[in-house]
PDB file of C-alpha atoms in Angstrom:
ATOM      1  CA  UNK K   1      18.892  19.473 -31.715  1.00  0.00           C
ATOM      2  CA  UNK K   2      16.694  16.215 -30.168  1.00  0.00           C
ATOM      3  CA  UNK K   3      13.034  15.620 -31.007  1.00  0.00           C
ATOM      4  CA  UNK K   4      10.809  17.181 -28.885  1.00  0.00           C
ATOM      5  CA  UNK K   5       7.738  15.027 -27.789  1.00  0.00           C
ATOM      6  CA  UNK K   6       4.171  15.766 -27.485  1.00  0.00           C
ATOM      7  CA  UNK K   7       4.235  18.991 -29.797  1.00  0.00           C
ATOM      8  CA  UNK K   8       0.857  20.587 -31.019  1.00  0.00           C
ATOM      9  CA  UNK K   9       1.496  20.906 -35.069  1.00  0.00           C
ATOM     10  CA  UNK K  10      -1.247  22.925 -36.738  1.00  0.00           C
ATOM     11  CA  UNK K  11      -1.664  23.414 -40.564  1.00  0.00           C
ATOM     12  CA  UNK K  12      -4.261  25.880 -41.949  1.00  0.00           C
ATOM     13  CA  UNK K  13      -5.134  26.683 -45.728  1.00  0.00           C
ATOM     14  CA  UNK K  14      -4.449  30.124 -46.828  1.00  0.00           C
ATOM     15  CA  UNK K  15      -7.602  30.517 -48.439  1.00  0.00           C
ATOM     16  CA  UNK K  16     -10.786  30.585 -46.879  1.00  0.00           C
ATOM     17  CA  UNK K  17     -12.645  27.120 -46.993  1.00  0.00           C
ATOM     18  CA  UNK K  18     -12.729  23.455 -46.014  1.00  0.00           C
ATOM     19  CA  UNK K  19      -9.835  21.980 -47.539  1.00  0.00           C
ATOM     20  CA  UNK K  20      -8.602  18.843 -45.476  1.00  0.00           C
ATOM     21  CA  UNK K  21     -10.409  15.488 -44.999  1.00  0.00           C
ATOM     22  CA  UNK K  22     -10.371  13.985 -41.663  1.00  0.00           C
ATOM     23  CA  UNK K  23     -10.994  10.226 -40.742  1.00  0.00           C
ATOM     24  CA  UNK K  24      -9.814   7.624 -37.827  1.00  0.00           C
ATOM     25  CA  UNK K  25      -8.243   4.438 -38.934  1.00  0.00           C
ATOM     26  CA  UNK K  26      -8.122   1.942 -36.008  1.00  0.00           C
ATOM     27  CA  UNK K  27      -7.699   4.647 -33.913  1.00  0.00           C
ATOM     28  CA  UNK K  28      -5.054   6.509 -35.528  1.00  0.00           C
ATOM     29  CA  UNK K  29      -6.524  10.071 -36.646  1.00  0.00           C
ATOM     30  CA  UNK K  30      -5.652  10.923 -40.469  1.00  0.00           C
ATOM     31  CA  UNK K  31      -5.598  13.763 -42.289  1.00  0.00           C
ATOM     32  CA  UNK K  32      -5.590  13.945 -45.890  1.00  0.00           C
ATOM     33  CA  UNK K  33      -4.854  18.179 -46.962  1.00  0.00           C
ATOM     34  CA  UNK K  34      -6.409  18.556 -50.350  1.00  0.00           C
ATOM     35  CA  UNK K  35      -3.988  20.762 -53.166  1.00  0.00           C
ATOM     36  CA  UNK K  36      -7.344  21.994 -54.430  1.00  0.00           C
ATOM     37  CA  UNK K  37     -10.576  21.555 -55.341  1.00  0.00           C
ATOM     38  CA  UNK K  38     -13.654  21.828 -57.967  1.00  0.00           C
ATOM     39  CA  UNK K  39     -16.707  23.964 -57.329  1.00  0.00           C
ATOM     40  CA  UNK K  40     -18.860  24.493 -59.862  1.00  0.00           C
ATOM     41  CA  UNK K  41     -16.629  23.030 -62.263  1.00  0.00           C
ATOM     42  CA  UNK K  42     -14.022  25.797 -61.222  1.00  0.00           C
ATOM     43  CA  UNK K  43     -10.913  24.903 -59.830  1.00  0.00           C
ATOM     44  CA  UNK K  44      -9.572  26.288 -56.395  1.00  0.00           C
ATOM     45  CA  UNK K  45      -6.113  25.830 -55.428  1.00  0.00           C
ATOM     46  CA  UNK K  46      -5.171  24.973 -52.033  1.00  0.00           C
ATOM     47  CA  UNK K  47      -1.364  25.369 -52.649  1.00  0.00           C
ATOM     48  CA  UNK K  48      -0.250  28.148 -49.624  1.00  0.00           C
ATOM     49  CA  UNK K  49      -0.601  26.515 -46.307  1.00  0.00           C
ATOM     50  CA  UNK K  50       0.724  27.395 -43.042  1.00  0.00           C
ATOM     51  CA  UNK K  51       2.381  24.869 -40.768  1.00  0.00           C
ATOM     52  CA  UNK K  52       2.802  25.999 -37.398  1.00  0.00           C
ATOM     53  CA  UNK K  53       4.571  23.772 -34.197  1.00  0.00           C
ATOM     54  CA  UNK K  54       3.885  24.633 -30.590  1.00  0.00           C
ATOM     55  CA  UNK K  55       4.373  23.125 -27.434  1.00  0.00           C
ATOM     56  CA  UNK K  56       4.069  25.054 -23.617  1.00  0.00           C
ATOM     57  CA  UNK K  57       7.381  26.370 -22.428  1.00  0.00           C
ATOM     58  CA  UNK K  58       8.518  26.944 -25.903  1.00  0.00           C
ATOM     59  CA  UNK K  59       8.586  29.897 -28.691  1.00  0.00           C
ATOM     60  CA  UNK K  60       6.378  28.371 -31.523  1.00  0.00           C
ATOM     61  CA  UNK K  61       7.197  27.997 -35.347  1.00  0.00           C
ATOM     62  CA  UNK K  62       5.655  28.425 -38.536  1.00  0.00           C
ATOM     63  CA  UNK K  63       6.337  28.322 -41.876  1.00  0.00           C
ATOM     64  CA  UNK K  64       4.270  28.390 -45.185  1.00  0.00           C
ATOM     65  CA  UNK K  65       4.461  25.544 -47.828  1.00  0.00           C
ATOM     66  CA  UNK K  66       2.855  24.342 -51.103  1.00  0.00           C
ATOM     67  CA  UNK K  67       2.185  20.593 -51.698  1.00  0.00           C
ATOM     68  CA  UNK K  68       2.909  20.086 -55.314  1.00  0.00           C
ATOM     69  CA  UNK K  69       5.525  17.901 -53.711  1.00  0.00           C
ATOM     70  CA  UNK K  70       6.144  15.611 -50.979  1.00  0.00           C
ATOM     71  CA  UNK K  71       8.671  17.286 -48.432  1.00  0.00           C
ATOM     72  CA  UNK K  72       9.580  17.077 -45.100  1.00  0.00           C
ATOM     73  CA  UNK K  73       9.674  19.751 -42.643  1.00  0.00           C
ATOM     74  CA  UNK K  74      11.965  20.616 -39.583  1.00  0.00           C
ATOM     75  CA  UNK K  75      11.008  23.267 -36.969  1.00  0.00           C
ATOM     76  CA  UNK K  76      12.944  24.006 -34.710  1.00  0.00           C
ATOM     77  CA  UNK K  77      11.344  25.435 -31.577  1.00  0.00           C
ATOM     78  CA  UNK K  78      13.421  27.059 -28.571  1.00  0.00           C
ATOM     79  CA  UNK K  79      12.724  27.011 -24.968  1.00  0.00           C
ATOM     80  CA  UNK K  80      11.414  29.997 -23.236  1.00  0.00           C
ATOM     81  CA  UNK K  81      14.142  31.713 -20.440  1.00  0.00           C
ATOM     82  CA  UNK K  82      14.162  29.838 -17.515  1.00  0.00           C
ATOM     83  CA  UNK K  83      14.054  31.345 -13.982  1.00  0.00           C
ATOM     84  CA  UNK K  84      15.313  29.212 -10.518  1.00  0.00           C
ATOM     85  CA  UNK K  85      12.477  29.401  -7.677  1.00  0.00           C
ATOM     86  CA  UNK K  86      12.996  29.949  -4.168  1.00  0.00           C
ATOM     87  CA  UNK K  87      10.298  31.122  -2.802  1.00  0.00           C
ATOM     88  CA  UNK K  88       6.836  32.075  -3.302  1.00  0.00           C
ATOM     89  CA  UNK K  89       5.967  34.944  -5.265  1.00  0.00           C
ATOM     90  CA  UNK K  90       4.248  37.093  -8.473  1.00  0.00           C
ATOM     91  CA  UNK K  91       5.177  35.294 -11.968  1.00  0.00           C
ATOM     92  CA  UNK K  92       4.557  37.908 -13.871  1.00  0.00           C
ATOM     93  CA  UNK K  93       7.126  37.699 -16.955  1.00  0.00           C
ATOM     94  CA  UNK K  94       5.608  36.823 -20.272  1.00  0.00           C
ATOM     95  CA  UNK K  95       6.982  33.754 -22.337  1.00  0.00           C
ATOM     96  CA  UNK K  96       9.038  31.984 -19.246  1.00  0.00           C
ATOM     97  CA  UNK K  97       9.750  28.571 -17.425  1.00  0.00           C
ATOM     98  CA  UNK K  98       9.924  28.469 -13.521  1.00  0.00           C
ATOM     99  CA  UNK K  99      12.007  25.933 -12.374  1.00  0.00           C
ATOM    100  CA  UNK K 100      11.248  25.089  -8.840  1.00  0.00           C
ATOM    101  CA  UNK K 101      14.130  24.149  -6.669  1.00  0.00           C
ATOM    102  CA  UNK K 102      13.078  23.084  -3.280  1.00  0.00           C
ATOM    103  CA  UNK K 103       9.833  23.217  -0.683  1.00  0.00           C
ATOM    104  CA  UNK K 104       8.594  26.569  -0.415  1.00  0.00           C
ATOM    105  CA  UNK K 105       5.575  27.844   2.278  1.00  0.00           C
ATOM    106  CA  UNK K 106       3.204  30.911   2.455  1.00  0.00           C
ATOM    107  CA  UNK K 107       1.184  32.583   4.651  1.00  0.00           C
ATOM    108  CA  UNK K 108      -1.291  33.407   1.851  1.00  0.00           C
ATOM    109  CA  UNK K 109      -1.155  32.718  -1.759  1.00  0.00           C
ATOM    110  CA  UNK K 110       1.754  30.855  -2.851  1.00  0.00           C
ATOM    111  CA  UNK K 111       2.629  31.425  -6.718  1.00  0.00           C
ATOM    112  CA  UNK K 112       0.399  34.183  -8.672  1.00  0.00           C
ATOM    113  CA  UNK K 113       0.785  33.565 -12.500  1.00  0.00           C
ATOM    114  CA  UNK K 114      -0.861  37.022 -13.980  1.00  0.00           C
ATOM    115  CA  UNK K 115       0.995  36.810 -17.463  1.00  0.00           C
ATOM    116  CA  UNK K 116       0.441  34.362 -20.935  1.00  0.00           C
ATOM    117  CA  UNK K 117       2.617  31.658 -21.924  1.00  0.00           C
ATOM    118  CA  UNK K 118       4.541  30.870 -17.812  1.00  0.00           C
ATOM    119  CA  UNK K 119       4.967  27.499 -17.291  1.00  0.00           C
ATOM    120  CA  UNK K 120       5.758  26.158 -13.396  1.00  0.00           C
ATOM    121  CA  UNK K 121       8.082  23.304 -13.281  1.00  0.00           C
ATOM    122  CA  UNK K 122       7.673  21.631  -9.561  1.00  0.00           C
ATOM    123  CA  UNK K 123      10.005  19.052 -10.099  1.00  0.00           C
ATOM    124  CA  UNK K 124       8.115  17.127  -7.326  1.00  0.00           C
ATOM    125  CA  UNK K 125       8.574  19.615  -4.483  1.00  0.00           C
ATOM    126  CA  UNK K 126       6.004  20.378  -2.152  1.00  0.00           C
ATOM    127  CA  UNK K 127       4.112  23.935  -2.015  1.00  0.00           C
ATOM    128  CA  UNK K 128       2.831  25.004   1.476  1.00  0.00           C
ATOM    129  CA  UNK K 129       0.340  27.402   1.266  1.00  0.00           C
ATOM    130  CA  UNK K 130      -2.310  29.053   3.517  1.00  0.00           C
ATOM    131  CA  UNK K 131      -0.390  28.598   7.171  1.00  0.00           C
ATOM    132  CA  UNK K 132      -1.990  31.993   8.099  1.00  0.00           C
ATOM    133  CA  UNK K 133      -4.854  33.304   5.840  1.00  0.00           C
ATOM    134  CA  UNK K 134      -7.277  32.352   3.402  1.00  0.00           C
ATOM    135  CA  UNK K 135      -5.130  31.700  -0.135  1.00  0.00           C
ATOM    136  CA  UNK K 136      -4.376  29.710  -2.696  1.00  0.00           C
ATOM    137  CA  UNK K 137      -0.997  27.240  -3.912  1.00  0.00           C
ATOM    138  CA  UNK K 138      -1.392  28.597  -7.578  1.00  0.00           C
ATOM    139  CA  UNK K 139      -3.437  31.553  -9.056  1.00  0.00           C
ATOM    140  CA  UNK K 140      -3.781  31.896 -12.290  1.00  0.00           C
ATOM    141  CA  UNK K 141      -5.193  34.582 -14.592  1.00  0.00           C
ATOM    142  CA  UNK K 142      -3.666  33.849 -17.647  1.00  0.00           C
ATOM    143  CA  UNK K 143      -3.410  31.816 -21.009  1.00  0.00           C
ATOM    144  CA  UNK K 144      -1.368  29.316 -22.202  1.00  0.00           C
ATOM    145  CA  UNK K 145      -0.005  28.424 -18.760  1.00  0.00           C
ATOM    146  CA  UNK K 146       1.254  24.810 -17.624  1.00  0.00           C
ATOM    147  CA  UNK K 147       1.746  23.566 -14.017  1.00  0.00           C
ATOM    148  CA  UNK K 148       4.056  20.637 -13.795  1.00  0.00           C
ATOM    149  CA  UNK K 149       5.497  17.932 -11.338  1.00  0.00           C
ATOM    150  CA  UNK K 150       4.191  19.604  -7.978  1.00  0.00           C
ATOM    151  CA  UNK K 151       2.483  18.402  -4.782  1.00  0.00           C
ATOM    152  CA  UNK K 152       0.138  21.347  -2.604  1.00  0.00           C
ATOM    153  CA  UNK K 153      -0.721  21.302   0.602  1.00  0.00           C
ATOM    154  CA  UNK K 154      -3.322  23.056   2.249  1.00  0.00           C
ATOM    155  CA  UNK K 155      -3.049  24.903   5.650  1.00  0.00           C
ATOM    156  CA  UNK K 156      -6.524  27.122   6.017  1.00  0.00           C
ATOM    157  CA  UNK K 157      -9.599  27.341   5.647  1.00  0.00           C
ATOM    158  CA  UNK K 158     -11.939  28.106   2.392  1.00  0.00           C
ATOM    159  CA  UNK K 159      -8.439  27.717   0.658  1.00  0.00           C
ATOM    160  CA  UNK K 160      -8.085  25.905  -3.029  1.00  0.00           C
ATOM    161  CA  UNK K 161      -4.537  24.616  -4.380  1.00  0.00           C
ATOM    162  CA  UNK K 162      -5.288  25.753  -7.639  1.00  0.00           C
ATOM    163  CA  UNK K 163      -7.446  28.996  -8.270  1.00  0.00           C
ATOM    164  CA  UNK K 164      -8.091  29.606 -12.379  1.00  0.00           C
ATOM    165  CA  UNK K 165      -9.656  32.429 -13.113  1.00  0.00           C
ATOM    166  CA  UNK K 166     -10.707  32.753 -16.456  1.00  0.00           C
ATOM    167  CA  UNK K 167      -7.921  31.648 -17.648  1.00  0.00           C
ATOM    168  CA  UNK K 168      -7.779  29.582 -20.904  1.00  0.00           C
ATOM    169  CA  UNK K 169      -5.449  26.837 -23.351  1.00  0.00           C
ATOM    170  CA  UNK K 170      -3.513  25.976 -19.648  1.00  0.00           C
ATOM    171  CA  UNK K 171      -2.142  22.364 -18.793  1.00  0.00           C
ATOM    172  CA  UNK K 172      -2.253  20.485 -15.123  1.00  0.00           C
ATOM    173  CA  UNK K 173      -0.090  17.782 -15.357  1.00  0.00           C
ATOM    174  CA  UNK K 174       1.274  15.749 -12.743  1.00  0.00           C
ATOM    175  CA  UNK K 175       0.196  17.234  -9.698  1.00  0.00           C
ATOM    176  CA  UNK K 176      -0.822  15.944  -6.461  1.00  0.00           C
ATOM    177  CA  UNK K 177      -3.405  17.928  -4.312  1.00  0.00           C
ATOM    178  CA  UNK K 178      -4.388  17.341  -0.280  1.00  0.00           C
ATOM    179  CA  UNK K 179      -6.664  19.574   1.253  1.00  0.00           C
ATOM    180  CA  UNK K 180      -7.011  18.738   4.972  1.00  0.00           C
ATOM    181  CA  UNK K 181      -9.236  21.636   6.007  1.00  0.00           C
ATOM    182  CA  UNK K 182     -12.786  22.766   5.529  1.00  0.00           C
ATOM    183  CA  UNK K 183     -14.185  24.683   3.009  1.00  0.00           C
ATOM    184  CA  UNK K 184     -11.402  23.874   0.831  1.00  0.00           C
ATOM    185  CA  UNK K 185     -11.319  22.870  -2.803  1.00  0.00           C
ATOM    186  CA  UNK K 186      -8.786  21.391  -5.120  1.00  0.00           C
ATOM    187  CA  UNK K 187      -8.828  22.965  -8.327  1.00  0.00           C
ATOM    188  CA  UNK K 188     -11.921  26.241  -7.983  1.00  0.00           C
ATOM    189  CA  UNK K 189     -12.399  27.148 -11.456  1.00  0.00           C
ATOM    190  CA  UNK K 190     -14.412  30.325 -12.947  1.00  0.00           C
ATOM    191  CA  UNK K 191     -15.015  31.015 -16.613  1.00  0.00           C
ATOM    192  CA  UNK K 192     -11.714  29.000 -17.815  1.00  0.00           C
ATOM    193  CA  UNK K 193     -11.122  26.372 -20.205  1.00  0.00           C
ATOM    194  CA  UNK K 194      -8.004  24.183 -19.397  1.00  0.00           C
ATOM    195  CA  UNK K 195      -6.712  20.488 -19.495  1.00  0.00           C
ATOM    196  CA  UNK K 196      -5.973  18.614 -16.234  1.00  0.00           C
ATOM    197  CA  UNK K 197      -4.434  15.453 -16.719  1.00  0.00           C
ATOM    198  CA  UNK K 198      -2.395  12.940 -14.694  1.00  0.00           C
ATOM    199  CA  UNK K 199      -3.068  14.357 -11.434  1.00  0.00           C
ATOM    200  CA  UNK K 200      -4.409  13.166  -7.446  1.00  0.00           C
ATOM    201  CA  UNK K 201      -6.492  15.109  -5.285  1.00  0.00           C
ATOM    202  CA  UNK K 202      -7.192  14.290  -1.857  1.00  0.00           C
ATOM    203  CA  UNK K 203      -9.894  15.912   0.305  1.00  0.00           C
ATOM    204  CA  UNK K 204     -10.667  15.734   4.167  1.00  0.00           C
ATOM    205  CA  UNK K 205     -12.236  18.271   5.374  1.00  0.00           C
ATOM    206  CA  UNK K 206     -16.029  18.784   5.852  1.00  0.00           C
ATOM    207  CA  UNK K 207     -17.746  20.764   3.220  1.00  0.00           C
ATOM    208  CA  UNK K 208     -14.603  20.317   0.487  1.00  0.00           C
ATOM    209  CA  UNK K 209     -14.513  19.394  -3.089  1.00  0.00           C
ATOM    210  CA  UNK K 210     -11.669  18.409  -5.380  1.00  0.00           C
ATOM    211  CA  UNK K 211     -12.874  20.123  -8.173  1.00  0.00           C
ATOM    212  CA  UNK K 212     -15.425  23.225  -7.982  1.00  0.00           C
ATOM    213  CA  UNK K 213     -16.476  24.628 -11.239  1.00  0.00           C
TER     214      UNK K 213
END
């Protein structure tokens, strides 16, 4: 396999209670995971922990380890199915990539991602949404989500390129966002808790925002 960058690796105790010490040493975060400790002159062993590897677009991995010994660990984590898009529509299947091929336009709503762990690779194609109607370029209702690599374009209206709705643990990364009409927004946001990162949004028209939360 190849290293995989930018992976989220999480290690919890199996027993209940504090047992790692955190501190930053010129600016590099360190984290020291204690094999037990003394309370009340009783010893507690922190020897079962759980070491978990995750990164969006991919299955995650865990394993459980004692650390009466130094080790090193491999996981190995596998991508998620990936499907070609050609055209706007419902992503709806659980635990997939969309890999986006080429310009696409809608009337409406563009992409609709109802279903956890969907990632949207744009590969820096442009998504043209709301020609006709009130919609939006992306809709999510989901967790766990990532939006990648794609420009929107709006084309009505009280429209917003990306819509999350309560949605939570998502990532908006590298995306560029124009809205050229009124009433518009770039990102509208209601009870969600995501990370946007690395992206551009441009707004002209009277009474728009670029982000509205």
């Amino acid at each position: 396999g190849i290293l995989l960058n930018n992976a989220d690796i999480n290690i919890t105790s199996k027993k209940t209670g504090e047992s790692t010490i955190k501190e930053t040493v010129n600016g590099i975060v360190k984290e020291t995971f204690l094999g037990y400790r003394v309370v009340n002159n009783v010893v507690e062993e922190f020897s079962n922990y759980s070491v978990k590897a995750s990164k969006l677009g991919y299955f995650s991995n865990e394993t459980n380890i004692t650390l009466n010994i130094s080790k090193s660990i491999i996981l190995t984590l596998l991508q998620f199915p990936v499907t070609i898009l050609i055209d706007c529509g419902e992503l709806n299947i659980p635990d997939r990539v969309y890999n986006l091929t080429r310009n696409v336009n809608s009337s409406g709503t563009c992409f609709n991602i109802t279903s956890n762990n969907i990632a949207i690779i744009g590969n820096g194609f442009l998504v043209n949404y709301s020609t006709a109607s009130k919609g939006y370029g992306i809709y999510v209702n989901s967790s766990y989500f990532s939006i990648n690599n794609v420009n929107l374009v709006d084309n009505g209206n009280s429209s917003s390129a990306i819509y999350l709705n309560n949605s939570n643990n998502g990532e908006i990364d590298n995306v560029d966002i124009i809205n050229r009409n009124a009433n518009s927004s770039g990102v509208y946001i209601i009870g969600s808790s995501d990370i946007i990162r690395n992206s551009k949004i441009k707004i002209y028209g009277n009474n728009s925002h670029g982000i509205i939360s």
